[in-house]
Coordinates of C-alpha atoms in Angstrom, one line a residue:
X168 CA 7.7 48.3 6.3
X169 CA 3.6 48.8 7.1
X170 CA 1.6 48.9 3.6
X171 CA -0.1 51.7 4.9
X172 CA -0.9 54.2 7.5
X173 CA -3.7 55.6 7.0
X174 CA -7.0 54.3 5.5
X175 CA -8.7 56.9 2.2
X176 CA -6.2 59.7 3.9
X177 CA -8.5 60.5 7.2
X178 CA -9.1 57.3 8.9
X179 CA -6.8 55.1 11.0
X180 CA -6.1 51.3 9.7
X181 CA -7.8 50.0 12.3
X182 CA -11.0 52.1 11.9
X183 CA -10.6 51.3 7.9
X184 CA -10.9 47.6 8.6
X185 CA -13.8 47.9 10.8
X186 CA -15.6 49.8 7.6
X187 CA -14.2 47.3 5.1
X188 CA -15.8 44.7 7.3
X189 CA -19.3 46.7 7.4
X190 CA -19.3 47.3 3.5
X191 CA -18.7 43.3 3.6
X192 CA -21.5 42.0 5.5
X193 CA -23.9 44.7 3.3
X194 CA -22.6 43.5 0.3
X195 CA -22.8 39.4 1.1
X196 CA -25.8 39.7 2.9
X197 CA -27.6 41.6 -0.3
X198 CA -25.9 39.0 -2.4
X199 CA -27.5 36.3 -0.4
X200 CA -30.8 37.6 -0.4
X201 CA -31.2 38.4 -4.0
X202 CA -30.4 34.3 -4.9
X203 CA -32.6 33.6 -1.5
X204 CA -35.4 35.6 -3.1
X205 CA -35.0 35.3 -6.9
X206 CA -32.8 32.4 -7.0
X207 CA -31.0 31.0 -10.0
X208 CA -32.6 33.1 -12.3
X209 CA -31.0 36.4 -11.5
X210 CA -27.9 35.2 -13.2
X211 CA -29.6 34.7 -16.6
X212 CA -28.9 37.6 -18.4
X213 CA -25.5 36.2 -17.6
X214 CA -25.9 32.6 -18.9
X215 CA -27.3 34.5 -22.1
X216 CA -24.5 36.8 -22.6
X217 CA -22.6 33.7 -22.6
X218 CA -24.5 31.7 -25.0
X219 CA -24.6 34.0 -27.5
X220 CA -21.0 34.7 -27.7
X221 CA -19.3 33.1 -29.9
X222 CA -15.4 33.3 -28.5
X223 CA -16.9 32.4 -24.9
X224 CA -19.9 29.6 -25.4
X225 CA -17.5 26.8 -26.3
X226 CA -14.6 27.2 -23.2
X227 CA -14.9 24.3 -20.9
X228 CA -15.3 26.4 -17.3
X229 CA -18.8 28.4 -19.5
X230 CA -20.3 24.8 -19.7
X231 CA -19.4 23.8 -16.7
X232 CA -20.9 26.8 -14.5
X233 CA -23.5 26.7 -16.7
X234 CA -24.8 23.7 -16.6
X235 CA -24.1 23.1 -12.9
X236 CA -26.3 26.3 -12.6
X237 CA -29.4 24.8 -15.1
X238 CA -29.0 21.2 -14.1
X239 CA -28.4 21.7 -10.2
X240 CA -29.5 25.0 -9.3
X241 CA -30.3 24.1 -5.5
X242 CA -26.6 23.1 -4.9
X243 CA -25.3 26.3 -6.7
X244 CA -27.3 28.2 -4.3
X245 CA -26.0 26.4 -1.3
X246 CA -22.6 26.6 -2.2
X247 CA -22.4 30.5 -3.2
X248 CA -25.0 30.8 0.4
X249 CA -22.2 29.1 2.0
X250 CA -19.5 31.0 0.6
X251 CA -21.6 34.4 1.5
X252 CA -21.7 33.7 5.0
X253 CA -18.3 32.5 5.4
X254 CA -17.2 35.8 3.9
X255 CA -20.0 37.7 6.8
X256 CA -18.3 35.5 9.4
X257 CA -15.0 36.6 8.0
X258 CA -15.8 40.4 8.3
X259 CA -17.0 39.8 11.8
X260 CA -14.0 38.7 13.3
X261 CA -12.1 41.2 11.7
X262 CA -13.6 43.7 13.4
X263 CA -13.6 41.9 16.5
X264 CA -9.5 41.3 15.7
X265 CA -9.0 45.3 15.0
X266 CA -11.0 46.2 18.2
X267 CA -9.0 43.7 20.6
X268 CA -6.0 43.7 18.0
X269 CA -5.8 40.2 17.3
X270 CA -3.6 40.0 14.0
X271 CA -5.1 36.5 13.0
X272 CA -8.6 37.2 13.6
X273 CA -8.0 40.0 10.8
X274 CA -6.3 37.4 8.3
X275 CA -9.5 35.4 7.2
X276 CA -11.2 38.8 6.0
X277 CA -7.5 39.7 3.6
X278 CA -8.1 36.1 1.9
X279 CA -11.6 36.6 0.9
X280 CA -11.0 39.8 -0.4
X281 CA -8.0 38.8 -2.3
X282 CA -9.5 36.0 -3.7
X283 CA -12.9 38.2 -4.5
X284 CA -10.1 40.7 -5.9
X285 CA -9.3 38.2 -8.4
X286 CA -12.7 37.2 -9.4
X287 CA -13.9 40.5 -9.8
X288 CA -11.0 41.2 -12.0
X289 CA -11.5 38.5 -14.2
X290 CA -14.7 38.8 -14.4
X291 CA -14.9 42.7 -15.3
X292 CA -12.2 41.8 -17.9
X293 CA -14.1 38.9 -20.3
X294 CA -17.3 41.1 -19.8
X295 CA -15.6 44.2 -21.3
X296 CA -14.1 41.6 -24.1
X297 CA -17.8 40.3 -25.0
X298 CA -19.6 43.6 -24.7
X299 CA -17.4 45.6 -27.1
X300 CA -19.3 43.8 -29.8
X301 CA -22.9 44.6 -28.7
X302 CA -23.1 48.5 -26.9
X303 CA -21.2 51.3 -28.3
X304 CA -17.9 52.9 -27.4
X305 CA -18.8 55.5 -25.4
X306 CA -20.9 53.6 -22.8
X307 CA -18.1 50.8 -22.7
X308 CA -15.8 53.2 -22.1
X309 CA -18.2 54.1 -18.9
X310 CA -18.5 50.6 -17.8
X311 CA -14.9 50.0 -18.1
X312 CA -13.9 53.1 -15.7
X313 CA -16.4 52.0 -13.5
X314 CA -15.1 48.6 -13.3
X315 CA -11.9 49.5 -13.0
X316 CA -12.2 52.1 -10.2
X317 CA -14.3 49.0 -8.1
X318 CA -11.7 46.8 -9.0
X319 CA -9.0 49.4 -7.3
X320 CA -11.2 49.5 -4.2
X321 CA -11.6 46.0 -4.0
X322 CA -7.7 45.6 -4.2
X323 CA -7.5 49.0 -1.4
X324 CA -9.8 47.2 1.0
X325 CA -7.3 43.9 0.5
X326 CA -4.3 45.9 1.4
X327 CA -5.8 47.6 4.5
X328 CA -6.5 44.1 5.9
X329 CA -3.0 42.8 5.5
X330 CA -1.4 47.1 6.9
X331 CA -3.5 46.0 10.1
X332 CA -1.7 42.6 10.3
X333 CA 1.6 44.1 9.9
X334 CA 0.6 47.3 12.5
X335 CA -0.5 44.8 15.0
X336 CA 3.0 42.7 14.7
X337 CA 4.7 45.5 15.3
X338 CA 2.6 47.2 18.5
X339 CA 3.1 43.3 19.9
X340 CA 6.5 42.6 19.3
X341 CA 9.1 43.1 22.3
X342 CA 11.1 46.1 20.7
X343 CA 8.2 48.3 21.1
X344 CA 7.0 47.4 24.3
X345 CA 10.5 48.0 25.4
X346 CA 10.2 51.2 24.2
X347 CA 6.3 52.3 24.4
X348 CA 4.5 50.1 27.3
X349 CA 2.5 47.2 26.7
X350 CA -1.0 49.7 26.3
X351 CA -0.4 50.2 22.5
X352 CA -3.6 52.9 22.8
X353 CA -1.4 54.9 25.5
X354 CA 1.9 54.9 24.6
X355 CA 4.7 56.1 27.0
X356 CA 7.9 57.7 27.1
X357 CA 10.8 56.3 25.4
X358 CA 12.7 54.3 28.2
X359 CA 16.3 54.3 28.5
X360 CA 18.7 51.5 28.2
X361 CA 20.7 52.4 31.1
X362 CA 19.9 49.7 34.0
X363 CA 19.6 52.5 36.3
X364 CA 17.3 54.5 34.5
X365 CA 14.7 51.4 33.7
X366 CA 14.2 51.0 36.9
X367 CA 12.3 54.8 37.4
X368 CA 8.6 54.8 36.0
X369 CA 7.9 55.7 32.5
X370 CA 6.2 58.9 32.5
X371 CA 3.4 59.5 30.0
X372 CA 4.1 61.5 26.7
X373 CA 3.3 65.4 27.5
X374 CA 3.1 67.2 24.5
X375 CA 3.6 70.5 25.9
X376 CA 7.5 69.9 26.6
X377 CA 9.0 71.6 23.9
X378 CA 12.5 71.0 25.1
X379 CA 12.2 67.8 24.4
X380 CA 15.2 66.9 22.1
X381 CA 14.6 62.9 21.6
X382 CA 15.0 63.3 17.5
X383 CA 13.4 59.6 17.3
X384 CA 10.0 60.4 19.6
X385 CA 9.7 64.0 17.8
X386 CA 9.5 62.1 14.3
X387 CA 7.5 59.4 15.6
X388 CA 4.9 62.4 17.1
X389 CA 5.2 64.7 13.8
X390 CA 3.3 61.8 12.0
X391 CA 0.4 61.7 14.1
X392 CA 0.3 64.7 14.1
X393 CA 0.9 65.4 17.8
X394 CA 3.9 66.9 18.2
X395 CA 3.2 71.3 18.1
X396 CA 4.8 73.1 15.4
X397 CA 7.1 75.7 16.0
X398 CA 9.8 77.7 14.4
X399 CA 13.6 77.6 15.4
X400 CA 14.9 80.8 16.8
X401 CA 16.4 83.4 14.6
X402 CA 20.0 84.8 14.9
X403 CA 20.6 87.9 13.2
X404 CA 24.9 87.9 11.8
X405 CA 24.3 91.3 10.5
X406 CA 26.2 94.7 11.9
X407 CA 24.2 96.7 14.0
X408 CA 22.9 99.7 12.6
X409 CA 21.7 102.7 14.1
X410 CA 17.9 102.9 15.0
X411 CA 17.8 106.2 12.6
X412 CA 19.0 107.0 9.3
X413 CA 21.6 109.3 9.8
X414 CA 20.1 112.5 8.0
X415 CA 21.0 114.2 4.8
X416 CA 22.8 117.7 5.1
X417 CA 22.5 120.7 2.4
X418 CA 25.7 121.3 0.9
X419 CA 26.2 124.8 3.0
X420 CA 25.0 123.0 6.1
X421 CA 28.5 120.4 5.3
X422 CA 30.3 123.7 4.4
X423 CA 29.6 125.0 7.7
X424 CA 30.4 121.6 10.4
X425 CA 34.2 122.0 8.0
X426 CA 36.2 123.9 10.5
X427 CA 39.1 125.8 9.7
X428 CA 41.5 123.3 11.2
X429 CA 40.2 119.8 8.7
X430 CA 40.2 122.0 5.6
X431 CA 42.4 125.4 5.6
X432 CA 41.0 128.3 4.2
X433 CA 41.5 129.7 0.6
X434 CA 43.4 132.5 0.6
X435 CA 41.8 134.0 -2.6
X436 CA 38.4 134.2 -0.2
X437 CA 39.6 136.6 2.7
X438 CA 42.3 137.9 1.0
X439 CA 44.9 139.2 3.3
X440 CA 42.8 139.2 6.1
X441 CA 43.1 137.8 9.7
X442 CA 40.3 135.3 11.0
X443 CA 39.9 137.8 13.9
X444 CA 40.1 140.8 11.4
X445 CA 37.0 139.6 9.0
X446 CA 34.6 139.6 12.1
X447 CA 35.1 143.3 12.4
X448 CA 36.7 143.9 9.2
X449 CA 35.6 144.1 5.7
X450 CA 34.9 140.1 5.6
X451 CA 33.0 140.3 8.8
X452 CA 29.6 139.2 6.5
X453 CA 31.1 135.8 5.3
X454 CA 32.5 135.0 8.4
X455 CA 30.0 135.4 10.9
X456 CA 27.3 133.9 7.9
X457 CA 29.6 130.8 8.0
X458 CA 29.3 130.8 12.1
X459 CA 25.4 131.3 11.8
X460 CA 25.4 127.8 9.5
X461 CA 27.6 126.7 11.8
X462 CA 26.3 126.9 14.8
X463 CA 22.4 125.7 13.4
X464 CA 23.7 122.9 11.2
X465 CA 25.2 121.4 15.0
X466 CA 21.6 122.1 16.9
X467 CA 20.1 120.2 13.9
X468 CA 21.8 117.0 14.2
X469 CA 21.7 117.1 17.8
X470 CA 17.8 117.5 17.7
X471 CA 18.1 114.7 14.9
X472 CA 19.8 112.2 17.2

């Protein structure tokens, strides 16, 4: 399983190693200019923080770097000169490994920063330990976030060293070439295991196949962010309805589409009438009303529909 894939969220691995390797050789080379330039004596308000402590002053490794550093300083200088630019030579091929993806060349840069992880750990923890007696809570509280949040780059930078080892393994091994090419910058099509099929030319990834139904190469795509996005088609289960509502008749309107033949006649309306009788007859009005509503109640739901 790779460590990581991406590097602060927006860069590649490989690009994050090249700008771990460039924060390096700033930070050792300004390192190795301040003791070129100042010498011993810009770790004095070091020494002195030491001395005057009383849990720290007596511990055998405090006398020891500090009186290698008082009694030897020009050896002290050539060691920690020595170690600087074997930390700048370290950076260098790193980025020279992450351009040309050379896993090993990437490998000297992850020990030095693991090993300057640990230092800087250490040393931010017996400074926070001593200081808590002399500067008041608030500003150690400041210091301490501080350290902490340099510490967590520090241990970021030594992770993104050893992610670039493990993504160049895997873009070398013979799985993925079997699969993707041997150009791990231009990656092709996913070749079949069918003898027949292996022999045909890989054809280059085209993004703009969308009926493409290799599950595996889709995934693979979705997190780089290649493959498009778009929605599955929809498929409606619901009866079909008519395009209009089907329109609300008044209640004499529904009287009127009731024929005689549905729902009989009261007798206790037309009396002893006949239905041919109440057109001319004495009924003759609600008759030939009813045929009126009749008669525009059907022209209404034609013109409706």
């Amino acid at each position: 399983m790779i460590l990581m894939e991406s590097y602060m969220c927006y860069c590649s691995v490989r690009l994050g190693v090249i700008i771990v390797s460039v924060l390096t050789i700033i930070r050792s080379l300004s390192q190795s200019l301040t003791l070129f330039i100042v010498g011993v004596k810009v770790l004095d308000p070091l020494v002195d923080l030491f001395e005057h402590d009383e849990e720290y002053k007596d511990r055998k490794w405090v006398r020891k770097y500090i009186t290698w550093s008082e009694d030897s300083p020009e050896s002290f200088s050539a060691v920690v000169q020595i170690m600087s630019f074997a930390h700048i030579g370290a950076a260098i091929l790193s980025i020279w490994g992450a351009v040309k993806l050379r896993k090993w060349f990437v490998v000297p840069l992850g020990v030095f920063e693991f090993f300057y992880f640990i230092n800087i750990t250490f040393l931010h923890i017996v400074l926070m330990i001593m200081l808590k007696k002399q500067i008041n809570l608030g500003l150690l509280i400041i210091l301490t976030l501080m350290g902490c949040f340099y510490i967590l780059f520090v241990g970021y930078n030594a992770c993104t060293c050893v992610a670039m080892f493990q993504i160049i393994t895997l873009v070398k091994s013979e799985r993925y070439r079997e699969l993707y090419g041997d150009d791990p910058f231009h990656p092709l099509a996913m070749r079949s295991s069918h003898p027949e099929d292996s022999e045909k030319p890989a054809q280059v990834l085209r993004m703009y196949d969308m009926h493409d139904t290799n599950i595996d190469e889709q995934k693979r795509l979705s997190k780089l962010g290649l493959w498009p996005r778009h929605h599955p088609p929809v498929v409606s289960v619901l009866p079909a309805r008519a395009p209009y509502p089907q329109p609300q008749l008044k209640w004499w309107q529904q009287q009127a589409l009731n024929t005689a033949d549905d729902h009989p006649h009261e007798p206790s309306v037309y009396g002893n009438w006949q239905m041919r009788e109440l057109l001319n007859g004495v009924g003759g009005d609600v008759q030939r009303k009813s045929d009126l509503n009749r008669r525009y109640a059907e022209s209404q739901m034609y013109r409706w529909y």
